[in-house]
Amino acid sequence: MPLLWLILIVLGIAVAGFVLGRGRALKSAGGDARNLHSLPGYYGNNVAIKVIVPSMLVMLVWLVVQPLVIDGSVSATIPEGAVPENSSLGLVMSEVRRTAEGLENAVAAGGMSQALATDPDADFAEVSQQLQDAGQVVTSQLTQAVLRAAQDYREMHVFGRTIMSGVVLVLALAGLAWGLRESHKAFRARNTVEMSIRALLIAAASIAILTTIGIVLSLIFNTIEFFKLYPAADFFFGTTWSPSFSGRGGSSELGVLPLLWGTFYISIVALIVAVPIGLFSAIYLSEYASPRVRSVAKPMLEILAGIPTIVYGLFALLTVGPLLLSVFGKDGLGWMQAGTAVMTAGLVMGIMLIPFVSSLSDDIINAVPQSMRDGSYGLGATQSETIKQVILPAALPGIVGAILLAASRAIGETMIVVLGAGAAAKLSLNPFEAMTTVTAKIVSQLTGDADFSSPEALVAFALGMTLFVLTLGLNVLALYIVRKYREQYE
Amino acid sequence: MYDAPLRKTDVETKNTKIVAQDVNVYYGDTHAIKDVSVDLLDKTVTAFIGPSGCGKSTFLRCLNRMNDTIDICRVEGKISLDGEDIYDKRVDPVQLRAKVGMVFQKPNPFPKSIYDNVAYGPKIHGLAKNKADLDDIVEKALRRGAIWDEVKDRLHAPGTGLSGGQQQRLCIARAVATEPEVLLMDEPCSALDPIATGQVEELIDELRGQYSVIIVTHSMQQAARVSQKTAFFHLGNLVEYGDTSQIFTNPEDSRTESYITGRIG
Ligand SMILES: Nc1ncnc2c1ncn2[C@@H]1O[C@H](COP(=O)(O)OP(=O)(O)OP(=O)(O)O)[C@@H](O)[C@H]1O
Ligand SMILES: [Mg+2]
């Protein structure tokens, strides 16, 4: 039975359960909803939950576990000799899976008889020909062993699915019976539903948390893997970044310092642009602008935040770079060789961060209570005195937090760097020189056909880990500061 | 019922400080103050009393143009300080507020140290010649705000860390530190215990020697104790204005009488 049908049937049972459960509860109360412990709908929901949750959970687990089990038992049947010289059991197994799928599809499409597909002594050349005719992908020539294994695989798969459908349906019906038996006027259906909702929310939260943990763990393991192949000291303190592209030669130098310096330098330029402009526009918008100006200007600034960074990257490459080059390049001051430079990327990234800084600071400035301003004005202070001496000091921790958040975005930014800063990993002080960042190098290490067990590819995880620790540190610091500031007015 | 002795009044000899003529205040469509005309005297404590929401704070805020900071607020009519129209275009509201200080209904210390809270006004207006001078001003203001003894050992602790009543006295100290000519106090004692209230009332009485003090209060006893003149507001109207002794012993308007005897409010 196809999966979709199974799900639909379970849902159907749930709907029926809802109606029946509701009706039964009402009947037990003599048709008067006021005699029920909970509103009638809760009894219906209770039944539906008991139908859906256990059966669907079992189905999910089954779907995950079945292929693992089948894989294990089928791969055990493949004889040693069936694995070709330069291949591995894993590759053979994926061929087996592909063939099994091909058989299934070919039979379903009518391109092959069921008898042939299941015949263990079938001629594998014929099967393979028919599979190809039916438009199924079979890359290399089938062997008898692979065909046998594929047939086993298919058989076990179909069998497993049938059992699963049965189990799921039985569970759904059992849930129905259980829920209906409970649908009595004294039953606290409302509390049960409440608990289920709580369980649902907890499940959602744990998925989010578990995924994060999973990502971090995979980063950590791959980083450790990298450090087994490449000395950590060379990575952290090396001043040259020159991976060899073959991925085989041991001649790569993978020092992170030039990349960190590039990241740091570009982010600083970006913050120098974004912080004053963002902060001043926030002050203007929240303290001076009339409501009319504000209602136009604030959304405009926020549109800036909605522009995808690749567009900023284009802007850097096509507009800002050439513009800077015409001033600082050979025809001008002669400091700049090409359009891609720290300055280009930094300026554009700064523009990208302006709305980020300004809208966060605006919120923080607005959170300073009006009574502070009144107090200051009441003592005869002017507007700018009030801002400088009362509002900004009061909002400062929050603003620092906003700047740190902006900094961690700058550090994580990729596209603008790829297009605006060039690809050369350099330790240089000249802001008109091309440099590159950690993120941009992660991209370039992993694009192309990388061998994922070479240090040149694994270094991406070490870079990612470094970046993660950096931004995490900044974010924690920012949150700590912002939180501390919140307490002041409570 | 008012056992506090009513002070002898010597109002007749005083000059008028603030004159309000036909003042109307609107918040958007809400008509908060209706045709109020009143002469407020120099070197006198004037109490504004009336039920909640009748416009006492609103009228008080007109006197130093604090209502300018509220977008939807519109003030009509004429208010003059020492004969000068304060709503004239040439008048700088900032200058005006330095002369007409204010203590707000809710304590609002700045998130700065206690010292800096008090030194804020004097610094802005350049009242201190040097650091020692500023220290003096701060100490004097804190003493007048009846809070010196409590904070003298922690002048550099944040003002927001004080209790509500201490904060209110800090705000009073902050307001008197700028040496205003008129001091507007909006329920300055609503968060204070009887002892601190007594101290603030003493301060008000002392300030009367130099300034004109206008105080909003919900306590009849307090109005009777500290003020020489009383104005009774009701639903945006100034119902009755006169000598405190007169208002509390022999009010002309029946609404005033009902209010002070506790029948409306
Ligand atoms: N910022 C404002 N925006 C709109 N309406 C306001 C505003 N401030 C006051 N009002 C309205 O103006 C009227 C007078 O308010 P006001 O604060 O002057 O009363 P009050 O006499 O000081 O009352 P209380 O004794 O409770 O402090 C009220 O009806 C109030 O709703
Ligand atoms: Mg008030």
Short mmCIF file of C-alpha atoms in Angstrom, two decimals, chain A residues 291 370-383 385-390 393-394 488-489, chain B residues 61 64 66 69 71 94 97-98 100-102 104 108-112 120-121 124-125 160 174-175 178:
data_model
loop_
_atom_site.label_atom_id
_atom_site.label_comp_id
_atom_site.label_asym_id
_atom_site.label_seq_id
_atom_site.Cartn_x
_atom_site.Cartn_y
_atom_site.Cartn_z
CA PRO A 291 5.72 61.20 12.55
CA GLN A 370 9.63 59.18 27.97
CA SER A 371 9.95 60.22 31.62
CA MET A 372 13.76 60.36 31.17
CA ARG A 373 13.35 62.89 28.38
CA ASP A 374 10.75 64.82 30.39
CA GLY A 375 13.09 64.92 33.35
CA SER A 376 15.86 66.35 31.24
CA TYR A 377 13.71 68.84 29.34
CA GLY A 378 12.14 69.87 32.63
CA LEU A 379 15.58 70.94 33.85
CA GLY A 380 16.03 73.14 30.81
CA ALA A 381 18.19 70.88 28.68
CA THR A 382 18.08 71.10 24.90
CA GLN A 383 17.27 68.19 22.70
CA GLU A 385 21.98 67.71 25.40
CA THR A 386 19.23 65.33 26.40
CA ILE A 387 20.26 62.83 23.74
CA LYS A 388 23.93 63.04 24.52
CA GLN A 389 23.72 62.99 28.28
CA VAL A 390 20.60 61.03 29.11
CA PRO A 393 24.04 56.70 28.12
CA ALA A 394 20.80 54.97 29.03
CA GLN A 488 17.55 48.71 34.32
CA TYR A 489 13.97 49.81 33.79
CA ARG B 61 2.77 71.34 32.33
CA ASN B 64 6.82 75.46 31.61
CA MET B 66 6.37 70.71 28.84
CA THR B 69 6.93 67.52 23.93
CA ASP B 71 2.74 65.80 19.67
CA VAL B 94 14.64 75.59 27.04
CA ARG B 97 12.28 75.52 31.74
CA ALA B 98 15.50 76.50 33.43
CA VAL B 100 10.41 77.12 35.81
CA GLY B 101 11.62 73.81 37.23
CA MET B 102 9.51 70.72 37.58
CA PHE B 104 7.18 64.93 38.02
CA ASN B 108 12.35 59.68 37.00
CA PRO B 109 16.00 59.72 38.01
CA PHE B 110 18.44 59.42 35.13
CA PRO B 111 20.38 56.18 34.92
CA LYS B 112 23.43 57.98 36.25
CA TYR B 120 23.06 67.61 35.61
CA GLY B 121 21.16 70.92 35.64
CA ILE B 124 24.13 72.36 31.64
CA HIS B 125 23.49 75.91 32.77
CA THR B 160 17.99 54.21 39.84
CA ARG B 174 17.72 67.72 41.12
CA ALA B 175 15.06 70.33 40.40
CA THR B 178 19.17 74.59 39.08
#
